[in-house]
Coordinates of C-alpha atoms in Angstrom, one line a residue:
X804 CA 36.4 -0.4 -13.7
X805 CA 33.9 -2.9 -12.3
X806 CA 31.9 -1.7 -9.3
X807 CA 32.9 -3.6 -6.1
X808 CA 29.3 -4.5 -5.6
X809 CA 29.3 -6.6 -8.8
X810 CA 32.3 -8.6 -7.7
X811 CA 31.0 -9.4 -4.2
X812 CA 30.0 -12.9 -3.1
X813 CA 26.7 -11.6 -1.8
X814 CA 25.8 -10.1 -5.2
X815 CA 26.6 -13.4 -7.0
X816 CA 24.7 -15.3 -4.4
X817 CA 21.6 -13.3 -5.3
X818 CA 22.2 -13.9 -9.0
X819 CA 22.5 -17.7 -8.4
X820 CA 19.3 -17.7 -6.4
X821 CA 17.4 -15.9 -9.2
X822 CA 18.7 -18.4 -11.8
X823 CA 17.9 -21.4 -9.7
X824 CA 14.3 -20.3 -9.1
X825 CA 13.9 -19.4 -12.8
X826 CA 15.1 -22.8 -14.0
X827 CA 12.4 -24.4 -11.8
X828 CA 9.8 -23.1 -14.3
X829 CA 9.0 -24.5 -17.7
X830 CA 11.2 -24.7 -19.6
X831 CA 13.5 -26.5 -18.5
X832 CA 11.1 -27.1 -15.5
X833 CA 13.7 -28.4 -13.0
X834 CA 11.0 -28.3 -10.2
X835 CA 13.4 -29.6 -7.5
X836 CA 15.4 -26.4 -7.6
X837 CA 12.4 -24.5 -6.2
X838 CA 12.9 -26.3 -2.8
X839 CA 16.5 -25.0 -2.4
X840 CA 16.8 -22.1 -4.8
X841 CA 16.5 -19.4 -2.2
X842 CA 19.3 -20.7 0.0
X843 CA 22.1 -18.5 -1.6
X844 CA 19.9 -15.5 -1.1
X845 CA 19.1 -16.2 2.5
X846 CA 22.7 -17.1 3.4
X847 CA 24.2 -13.9 2.0
X848 CA 21.3 -11.4 1.7
X849 CA 20.2 -10.6 5.2
X850 CA 22.5 -7.6 5.7
X851 CA 20.8 -5.7 2.9
X852 CA 17.5 -7.6 2.6
X853 CA 15.6 -5.3 0.2
X854 CA 18.6 -4.9 -2.2
X855 CA 19.4 -8.6 -2.1
X856 CA 15.8 -9.6 -2.7
X857 CA 15.4 -7.0 -5.5
X858 CA 18.6 -8.3 -7.3
X859 CA 17.4 -11.9 -7.0
X860 CA 14.0 -10.8 -8.4
X861 CA 15.6 -9.0 -11.3
X862 CA 17.4 -12.1 -12.4
X863 CA 14.4 -14.3 -11.8
X864 CA 11.9 -12.3 -13.8
X865 CA 14.4 -11.4 -16.5
X866 CA 15.0 -15.1 -17.2
X867 CA 11.4 -16.3 -16.8
X868 CA 9.9 -13.5 -18.9
X869 CA 12.5 -13.3 -21.6
X870 CA 9.8 -14.1 -24.2
X871 CA 8.2 -10.7 -23.8
X872 CA 10.9 -9.4 -26.2
X873 CA 9.6 -11.8 -28.9
X874 CA 6.1 -10.5 -28.4
X875 CA 7.1 -6.8 -28.6
X876 CA 9.5 -7.0 -31.5
X877 CA 8.1 -9.7 -33.7
X878 CA 4.4 -9.0 -33.3
X879 CA 4.3 -5.6 -31.6
X880 CA 6.6 -4.0 -34.1
X881 CA 8.6 -2.2 -31.4
X882 CA 12.2 -1.2 -32.0
X883 CA 14.5 -3.7 -30.1
X884 CA 15.8 -0.9 -27.9
X885 CA 12.2 0.2 -26.9
X886 CA 11.3 -3.5 -26.4
X887 CA 14.2 -4.0 -24.0
X888 CA 13.4 -0.8 -22.2
X889 CA 9.7 -1.8 -21.7
X890 CA 10.8 -5.3 -20.7
X891 CA 13.3 -4.0 -18.1
X892 CA 10.6 -1.7 -16.7
X893 CA 8.3 -4.6 -16.0
X894 CA 11.1 -6.7 -14.6
X895 CA 12.1 -3.9 -12.2
X896 CA 8.5 -3.5 -11.1
X897 CA 8.1 -7.2 -10.4
X898 CA 11.4 -7.4 -8.6
X899 CA 10.2 -4.9 -6.1
X900 CA 7.9 -7.5 -4.7
X901 CA 10.8 -9.8 -4.0
X902 CA 12.8 -7.0 -2.3
X903 CA 9.8 -6.1 -0.2
X904 CA 9.2 -9.7 0.7
X905 CA 12.7 -10.3 2.2
X906 CA 12.9 -6.8 3.8
X907 CA 9.5 -7.4 5.5
X908 CA 10.5 -10.9 6.8
X909 CA 13.9 -9.6 8.2
X910 CA 12.6 -6.4 9.8
X911 CA 9.4 -7.9 11.2
X912 CA 11.2 -11.0 12.4
X913 CA 13.7 -8.8 14.3
X914 CA 11.0 -6.5 15.7
X915 CA 8.7 -9.2 17.0
X916 CA 11.3 -12.0 17.6
X917 CA 9.6 -14.3 15.1
X918 CA 11.2 -17.3 13.3
X919 CA 12.1 -16.8 9.7
X920 CA 10.7 -20.3 9.1
X921 CA 7.3 -18.9 9.8
X922 CA 7.7 -15.3 8.7
X923 CA 9.3 -15.8 5.3
X924 CA 6.5 -18.0 3.8
X925 CA 3.9 -15.7 5.3
X926 CA 5.5 -12.6 3.8
X927 CA 6.1 -14.4 0.5
X928 CA 2.5 -15.4 0.1
X929 CA 1.2 -11.9 1.1
X930 CA 3.3 -10.2 -1.6
X931 CA 2.6 -12.9 -4.3
X932 CA -1.1 -12.3 -3.6
X933 CA -0.7 -8.5 -3.8
X934 CA 1.1 -8.9 -7.2
X935 CA -1.9 -10.9 -8.5
X936 CA -4.2 -7.8 -8.4
X937 CA -2.0 -4.7 -8.0
X938 CA -2.1 -2.5 -11.1
X939 CA -4.5 -4.9 -12.9
X940 CA -2.5 -7.9 -11.7
X941 CA 0.2 -10.1 -13.1
X942 CA 0.4 -13.4 -11.2
X943 CA 2.7 -15.0 -13.8
X944 CA 5.5 -17.1 -12.3
X945 CA 3.9 -17.6 -8.9
X946 CA 6.3 -20.0 -7.2
X947 CA 3.8 -22.8 -6.6
X948 CA 3.4 -23.3 -10.4
X949 CA 6.9 -25.0 -10.5
X950 CA 5.2 -28.1 -9.1
X951 CA 2.6 -28.5 -11.8
X952 CA 4.0 -31.9 -12.8
X953 CA 4.1 -33.3 -9.3
X954 CA 0.6 -34.7 -9.2
X955 CA 0.7 -35.7 -5.5
X956 CA 1.5 -32.2 -4.5
X957 CA -0.7 -30.6 -7.1
X958 CA -3.8 -32.1 -5.4
X959 CA -3.6 -29.8 -2.5
X960 CA -4.4 -26.9 -4.8
X961 CA -8.1 -27.6 -4.1
X962 CA -7.5 -26.6 -0.5
X963 CA -5.5 -23.3 -0.7
X964 CA -4.9 -22.8 -4.4
X965 CA -1.4 -22.3 -5.8
X966 CA -0.5 -20.2 -2.8
X967 CA -0.5 -23.3 -0.5
X968 CA 2.4 -24.8 -2.6
X969 CA 4.2 -21.5 -2.6
X970 CA 4.0 -21.5 1.2
X971 CA 5.4 -25.0 1.4
X972 CA 8.3 -24.3 -1.0
X973 CA 9.4 -21.1 0.8
X974 CA 9.2 -22.8 4.2
X975 CA 11.4 -25.6 2.9
X976 CA 14.0 -23.0 1.8
X977 CA 13.8 -21.2 5.2
X978 CA 14.2 -24.5 7.1
X979 CA 17.2 -25.4 4.9
X980 CA 18.7 -22.0 5.7
X981 CA 18.3 -22.5 9.5
X982 CA 19.8 -26.0 9.2
X983 CA 22.8 -24.7 7.4
X984 CA 23.3 -22.0 10.1
X985 CA 23.0 -24.6 12.8
X986 CA 26.0 -26.4 11.4
X987 CA 28.2 -23.4 12.2
X988 CA 27.6 -24.0 15.9
X989 CA 26.1 -20.6 16.7
X990 CA 22.5 -21.8 16.2
X991 CA 20.5 -24.7 17.5
X992 CA 19.1 -27.2 15.0
X993 CA 15.5 -26.0 14.1
X994 CA 13.7 -29.0 15.5
X995 CA 10.3 -27.4 15.7
X996 CA 10.5 -25.8 12.2
X997 CA 11.8 -28.9 10.6
X998 CA 9.1 -31.0 12.3
X999 CA 6.3 -28.7 11.1
X1000 CA 7.7 -28.7 7.5
X1001 CA 7.9 -32.5 7.4
X1002 CA 4.4 -32.7 8.9
X1003 CA 3.0 -30.3 6.3
X1004 CA 4.8 -32.1 3.5
X1005 CA 3.6 -35.5 4.7
X1006 CA 0.0 -34.1 4.9
X1007 CA 0.2 -32.7 1.4
X1008 CA 1.5 -36.0 -0.1
X1009 CA -0.9 -38.0 1.9
X1010 CA -3.8 -35.9 0.8
X1011 CA -2.6 -36.0 -2.8
X1012 CA -2.5 -39.8 -2.7
X1013 CA -6.0 -39.9 -1.3
X1014 CA -7.4 -37.6 -4.0
X1015 CA -5.6 -39.5 -6.8
X1016 CA -7.1 -42.8 -5.5
X1017 CA -10.6 -41.4 -5.1
X1018 CA -13.3 -41.9 -7.6
X1019 CA -13.5 -39.8 -10.7
X1020 CA -16.3 -37.3 -11.2
X1021 CA -19.4 -39.3 -12.1
X1022 CA -21.1 -36.7 -14.2
X1023 CA -22.6 -37.2 -17.7
X1024 CA -20.0 -37.8 -20.4
X1025 CA -19.4 -35.3 -23.2
X1026 CA -17.2 -35.8 -26.2
X1027 CA -15.2 -32.8 -27.2
X1028 CA -13.0 -32.0 -30.2
X1029 CA -10.4 -29.2 -29.9
X1030 CA -9.3 -27.7 -33.2
X1031 CA -5.8 -26.1 -33.5
X1032 CA -5.6 -24.1 -36.7
X1033 CA -2.0 -22.9 -36.4
X1034 CA -2.8 -19.6 -38.1
X1035 CA 0.4 -17.5 -38.3
X1036 CA 0.1 -14.4 -36.1
X1037 CA 1.7 -12.3 -38.9
X1038 CA -1.3 -12.9 -41.3
X1039 CA -4.1 -13.6 -38.7
X1040 CA -5.7 -10.1 -39.1
X1041 CA -5.0 -9.7 -42.8
X1042 CA -8.3 -9.6 -44.6
X1043 CA -6.8 -11.5 -47.6
X1044 CA -6.3 -14.6 -45.4
X1045 CA -9.8 -14.6 -43.7
X1046 CA -11.2 -17.2 -46.1
X1047 CA -8.0 -19.4 -45.6
X1048 CA -8.6 -19.2 -41.9
X1049 CA -12.2 -20.3 -42.1
X1050 CA -11.3 -23.1 -44.6
X1051 CA -8.6 -24.4 -42.2
X1052 CA -10.9 -24.6 -39.2
X1053 CA -13.8 -26.0 -41.1
X1054 CA -11.7 -28.7 -42.8
X1055 CA -10.0 -29.7 -39.5
X1056 CA -13.4 -29.8 -37.8
X1057 CA -14.9 -32.1 -40.5
X1058 CA -11.8 -34.4 -40.2
X1059 CA -12.2 -34.6 -36.5
X1060 CA -15.9 -35.3 -36.7
X1061 CA -15.3 -38.1 -39.2
X1062 CA -12.7 -39.7 -36.9
X1063 CA -14.7 -39.1 -33.7
X1064 CA -18.1 -37.4 -33.7
X1065 CA -18.3 -34.9 -30.9
X1066 CA -21.0 -33.2 -28.9
X1067 CA -18.9 -30.0 -28.8
X1068 CA -16.2 -28.7 -31.1
X1069 CA -14.0 -25.8 -29.8
X1070 CA -12.0 -23.4 -31.9
X1071 CA -9.4 -21.0 -30.2
X1072 CA -9.5 -17.4 -29.2
X1073 CA -10.2 -15.0 -32.2
X1074 CA -10.5 -18.0 -34.5
X1075 CA -12.7 -15.8 -36.7
X1076 CA -10.6 -12.7 -37.4
X1077 CA -13.7 -10.7 -38.2
X1078 CA -17.0 -9.7 -36.5
X1079 CA -19.0 -12.9 -36.5
X1080 CA -22.1 -11.0 -35.2
X1081 CA -22.2 -9.2 -38.6
X1082 CA -24.1 -11.5 -41.0
X1083 CA -21.5 -11.6 -43.7
X1084 CA -20.6 -14.4 -46.2
X1085 CA -17.8 -15.5 -43.8
X1086 CA -20.2 -15.6 -40.8
X1087 CA -22.6 -17.7 -42.8
X1088 CA -19.8 -20.2 -43.6
X1089 CA -19.0 -20.5 -39.9
X1090 CA -22.7 -21.0 -39.0
X1091 CA -22.8 -23.8 -41.5
X1092 CA -20.0 -25.8 -39.7
X1093 CA -22.2 -27.0 -36.8
X1094 CA -24.7 -28.4 -39.3
X1095 CA -21.9 -30.3 -41.1
X1096 CA -20.5 -31.8 -38.0
X1097 CA -23.9 -32.2 -36.3
X1098 CA -22.8 -30.8 -33.0
X1099 CA -22.3 -27.6 -31.0
X1100 CA -19.5 -25.2 -31.9
X1101 CA -17.7 -22.8 -29.5
X1102 CA -15.2 -20.3 -30.9
X1103 CA -13.5 -17.0 -30.2
X1104 CA -14.4 -13.9 -32.2
X1105 CA -14.1 -10.1 -31.7
X1106 CA -17.4 -8.5 -31.0
X1107 CA -18.8 -5.0 -30.4
X1108 CA -21.7 -3.3 -28.7
X1109 CA -22.9 0.3 -28.7
X1110 CA -23.2 2.0 -25.4
X1111 CA -24.3 5.7 -25.2
X1112 CA -23.6 6.1 -28.9
X1113 CA -20.1 4.8 -28.5
X1114 CA -18.8 1.4 -29.6
X1115 CA -17.1 -0.9 -27.2
X1116 CA -14.9 -3.7 -28.7
X1117 CA -15.0 -7.1 -26.9
X1118 CA -12.9 -10.3 -27.0
X1119 CA -15.6 -12.9 -27.0
X1120 CA -16.7 -16.5 -27.3
X1121 CA -19.8 -17.6 -29.2
X1122 CA -21.7 -20.8 -28.9
X1123 CA -23.7 -22.1 -31.8
X1124 CA -26.2 -24.9 -31.8
X1125 CA -26.1 -27.8 -34.2
X1126 CA -28.4 -25.8 -36.5
X1127 CA -26.0 -22.9 -36.5
X1128 CA -28.0 -20.6 -34.2
X1129 CA -26.3 -18.4 -31.7
X1130 CA -27.0 -19.7 -28.2
X1131 CA -25.0 -17.2 -26.3
X1132 CA -21.9 -15.1 -26.0
X1133 CA -19.4 -14.7 -23.2
X1134 CA -16.8 -11.9 -23.0
X1135 CA -13.3 -11.5 -21.7
X1136 CA -13.3 -9.4 -18.5
X1137 CA -9.6 -9.4 -17.6
X1138 CA -7.7 -7.8 -20.5
X1139 CA -4.0 -7.9 -21.2
X1140 CA -2.4 -4.5 -20.5
X1141 CA -0.7 -3.1 -23.6
X1142 CA -1.8 -6.2 -25.5
X1143 CA -5.6 -5.5 -25.7
X1144 CA -5.7 -2.0 -24.3
X1145 CA -3.3 0.8 -23.3
X1146 CA -3.6 1.8 -19.6
X1147 CA -3.7 5.6 -19.1
X1148 CA -3.8 6.1 -22.8
X1149 CA -4.6 9.8 -22.4
X1150 CA -1.3 10.3 -20.7
X1151 CA 0.6 7.8 -22.9
X1152 CA -0.5 8.8 -26.5
X1153 CA 2.8 7.7 -27.9
X1154 CA 2.2 4.0 -26.9
X1155 CA 0.1 1.8 -29.0
X1156 CA -1.1 -1.7 -28.1
X1157 CA 1.0 -4.6 -29.2
X1158 CA -1.7 -6.8 -30.8
X1159 CA -2.9 -5.6 -34.1
X1160 CA -6.4 -6.1 -35.6
X1161 CA -8.9 -4.1 -33.6
X1162 CA -8.8 -1.0 -31.5
X1163 CA -8.7 -1.1 -27.7
X1164 CA -10.8 -3.8 -26.2
X1165 CA -13.1 -3.2 -23.2
X1166 CA -14.0 -5.7 -20.4
X1167 CA -17.3 -7.4 -21.2
X1168 CA -19.6 -9.7 -19.3
X1169 CA -18.9 -13.3 -18.3
X1170 CA -21.9 -15.5 -19.1
X1171 CA -22.1 -19.3 -18.7
X1172 CA -23.1 -20.7 -22.1
X1173 CA -25.9 -23.3 -22.0
X1174 CA -26.2 -26.2 -24.5
X1175 CA -29.1 -28.6 -23.9
X1176 CA -28.9 -28.0 -20.1
X1177 CA -25.1 -28.2 -19.9
X1178 CA -23.4 -25.0 -18.6
X1179 CA -20.1 -24.1 -20.1
X1180 CA -17.8 -21.5 -18.6
X1181 CA -15.2 -19.8 -20.8
X1182 CA -11.8 -18.4 -19.8
X1183 CA -10.3 -16.4 -22.7
X1184 CA -6.5 -16.6 -22.9
X1185 CA -4.9 -14.5 -20.1
X1186 CA -7.9 -15.2 -17.8
X1187 CA -6.6 -18.7 -17.2
X1188 CA -3.9 -17.4 -14.9
X1189 CA -6.3 -15.8 -12.5
X1190 CA -7.6 -18.3 -9.9
X1191 CA -10.5 -16.1 -8.8
X1192 CA -11.9 -15.8 -12.3
X1193 CA -12.1 -19.6 -12.8
X1194 CA -13.5 -20.0 -9.3
X1195 CA -16.3 -17.4 -9.9
X1196 CA -17.2 -19.0 -13.2
X1197 CA -17.5 -22.5 -11.7
X1198 CA -19.5 -21.0 -8.8
X1199 CA -22.0 -19.7 -11.3
X1200 CA -22.8 -23.4 -12.1
X1201 CA -20.4 -24.3 -14.9
X1202 CA -20.2 -28.0 -15.7
X1203 CA -17.2 -27.6 -17.9
X1204 CA -14.5 -25.0 -18.2
X1205 CA -13.2 -24.1 -21.7
X1206 CA -10.0 -22.1 -22.1
X1207 CA -9.6 -20.6 -25.6
X1208 CA -6.3 -18.9 -26.3
X1209 CA -4.0 -17.6 -28.9
X1210 CA -0.4 -18.2 -27.8
X1211 CA 1.0 -17.6 -31.3
X1212 CA 2.5 -14.3 -30.2
X1213 CA 4.7 -16.1 -27.6
X1214 CA 6.7 -17.6 -30.5
X1215 CA 8.7 -20.8 -30.0
X1216 CA 9.5 -19.9 -26.4
X1217 CA 8.8 -21.4 -22.9
X1218 CA 5.7 -19.2 -22.5
X1219 CA 3.2 -21.6 -24.0
X1220 CA 4.4 -24.3 -21.5
X1221 CA 4.3 -21.8 -18.6
X1222 CA 0.7 -20.8 -19.6
X1223 CA -0.4 -24.4 -19.7
X1224 CA 1.2 -25.2 -16.3
X1225 CA -0.9 -22.4 -14.7
X1226 CA -4.1 -23.6 -16.3
X1227 CA -3.6 -27.1 -14.7
X1228 CA -4.1 -25.5 -11.3
X1229 CA -7.5 -24.1 -12.3
X1230 CA -8.7 -27.6 -13.0
X1231 CA -7.6 -29.0 -9.6
X1232 CA -8.6 -25.9 -7.6
X1233 CA -12.2 -26.4 -8.9
X1234 CA -12.2 -30.1 -9.5
X1235 CA -13.5 -29.7 -12.9
X1236 CA -12.5 -30.7 -16.5
X1237 CA -10.9 -28.1 -18.7
X1238 CA -10.9 -28.2 -22.5
X1239 CA -8.1 -25.9 -23.8
X1240 CA -8.0 -24.9 -27.5
X1241 CA -5.0 -22.9 -28.6
X1242 CA -4.4 -21.4 -32.0
X1243 CA -0.8 -22.7 -32.2
X1244 CA -0.8 -25.0 -29.2
X1245 CA -0.7 -26.3 -26.7
X1246 CA -4.2 -27.6 -26.9
X1247 CA -5.1 -30.2 -24.4
X1248 CA -7.7 -31.6 -21.9
X1249 CA -7.0 -31.3 -18.2
X1250 CA -8.7 -33.6 -15.8
X1251 CA -9.9 -32.5 -12.3
X1252 CA -6.8 -34.2 -11.0
X1253 CA -4.6 -32.0 -13.1
X1254 CA -3.6 -34.7 -15.6
X1255 CA -3.0 -33.5 -19.2
X1256 CA -4.6 -35.6 -21.9
X1257 CA -4.3 -35.5 -25.7
X1258 CA -1.8 -32.6 -25.7
X1259 CA -0.9 -31.2 -29.2
X1260 CA 2.5 -30.1 -30.4
X1261 CA 3.0 -26.4 -30.9
X1262 CA 2.9 -24.7 -34.3
X1263 CA 1.3 -27.6 -36.1
X1264 CA -2.4 -27.9 -37.3
X1265 CA -3.9 -30.5 -35.0
X1266 CA -7.0 -31.9 -33.5
X1267 CA -7.4 -33.3 -29.9
X1268 CA -10.4 -35.4 -28.8
X1269 CA -11.5 -36.7 -25.5
X1270 CA -14.5 -37.6 -23.5
X1271 CA -14.9 -35.4 -20.4
X1272 CA -17.2 -35.7 -17.4
X1273 CA -19.6 -32.9 -16.6
X1274 CA -19.8 -31.2 -13.2
X1275 CA -17.5 -30.1 -10.5
X1276 CA -16.3 -32.1 -7.5
X1277 CA -15.9 -30.9 -3.9
X1278 CA -13.2 -28.2 -3.5
X1279 CA -12.5 -26.3 -0.3
X1280 CA -10.8 -23.6 -2.4
X1281 CA -13.9 -23.0 -4.4
X1282 CA -15.9 -22.6 -1.2
X1283 CA -13.5 -20.4 0.7
X1284 CA -11.4 -18.8 -1.9
X1285 CA -8.0 -17.2 -1.1
X1286 CA -8.3 -17.4 2.6
X1287 CA -4.6 -18.3 3.1
X1288 CA -3.0 -15.4 1.2
X1289 CA -5.6 -13.0 2.6
X1290 CA -4.8 -14.1 6.2
X1291 CA -1.0 -13.8 5.4
X1292 CA -1.6 -10.3 3.9
X1293 CA -3.6 -9.1 7.0
X1294 CA -1.0 -10.4 9.3
X1295 CA 1.9 -8.8 7.5
X1296 CA -0.1 -5.5 7.2
X1297 CA -0.7 -5.5 11.0
X1298 CA 3.0 -6.1 11.6
X1299 CA 4.1 -3.4 9.3
X1300 CA 1.7 -0.9 10.9
X1301 CA 3.1 -1.7 14.3
X1302 CA 6.6 -1.5 12.9
X1303 CA 5.9 2.0 11.4
X1304 CA 4.4 3.2 14.7
X1305 CA 7.5 2.2 16.7
X1306 CA 10.3 2.3 14.1
X1307 CA 13.0 2.5 16.7
X1308 CA 11.9 -0.3 18.9
X1309 CA 13.7 -3.0 17.0
X1310 CA 16.8 -0.9 16.5
X1311 CA 17.1 -0.1 20.2
X1312 CA 16.9 -3.8 21.1
X1313 CA 19.2 -4.8 18.4
X1314 CA 21.8 -2.1 18.9
X1315 CA 22.1 -3.0 22.6
X1316 CA 23.6 -6.3 21.6
X1317 CA 24.6 -6.4 17.9
X1318 CA 25.6 -10.1 18.1
X1319 CA 22.2 -11.1 19.5
X1320 CA 20.8 -14.1 17.8
X1321 CA 17.0 -13.7 17.3
X1322 CA 14.5 -16.4 16.7
X1323 CA 13.6 -14.6 13.5
X1324 CA 16.8 -16.0 11.9
X1325 CA 18.0 -12.5 11.1
X1326 CA 21.1 -11.2 12.8
X1327 CA 21.3 -8.4 10.2
X1328 CA 20.5 -4.7 10.3
X1329 CA 18.1 -4.7 7.4
X1330 CA 17.4 -1.7 5.3

């Protein structure tokens, strides 16, 4: 017998909302759906806001993050049942944020008589921001990323980051909800809310047009070659294929240099599947490459250091001079949970990390790499989805951001496209060029306007070349940081504290007139 809850209109409205919002992300990337995707949830989910938001979040994250099962089964070696269990645990955890978002908007709106048009986007941004650092942080699928191909809107990321676009999208859904309610005759048309939305949208589009028509960064030119080796993840850490890997990257680099000599050649994350710092025969072959191409070489390699008689393993990037000398090393500081280390390993001895090759990694030290007076900041793989990391590196004086990554373990899924979409925002937020080298793609150059140049196909050996400009342009976001989500978070926290101190105040007002229509747009009881 099917539970009645699964056959109710409200349940399926939540499912539809989750699907619509998921389809707005790559792929298929139907970005327009993000402007209306929450409407079914808002129309049917206000009686039980936490449960409704939670169900919508379950569907959304289950669809957007389906590729995690590819990672865990194909490359992590997990049994399919264990993979599905771990996947569902993460989806449930992430869906809690959506449930908390809608519950907060409904309850606080009722308690303080605030419009949902204002409160829903504020609550949404507060919980999106919380998700970005809670339990090490997982800001994948932040709503604003759906607009990565809308260059006019993308430009506003240098004001408030990706959260500014999330705010605008959620407000549009809230306004649409209030307009639909007004058509029933029991609500007035939301003139003020609609006017504010149109004003903000016009301002964002106008600002985008102004930035797109402004002059490019006038820094010194630098020619860069990106080398995509397309090394299969299944053999990447097999010692028998180490020579093949080095031969692949050397030959592609020589080919690229012959076609277009470059000042800097970039190989992806862990391009050398051995400890380059150990002066082995393979390391000497790598050191020979910059001499052959007569240019600098930046590449990813595992590294280690001894601290208090214990070894710490690092995921690093090395920069070599044209003579093959090591000019510097920068380490990854934000590691992938269960990918590069196992959280609470003492209490979870039965869980091993998913990426084979080396033991648990440790966070290292970010160092801008200097080549002939040019400072290069490096984001290693997963770090490209954290706005604050890119911002901090550019504030250290980087003239160019380089993102080295290995997306091979995503397989042929939508994840590489989602990953690239997020990296575009880092370029606009800091108004700086990004050179992105990926083992199996997508390798590309991203301009300070967010334009993608010379993108490579996935799962093919390839080389991408471009001339970038050094330096970073003006960015309010780089100066002020996450002031918008922080302010939203503080506001919501204050409201929740007051709600907790007087939990019955809203219920007493509401129960005196159950049909009372509040400005908050919620005539429901909440949970």
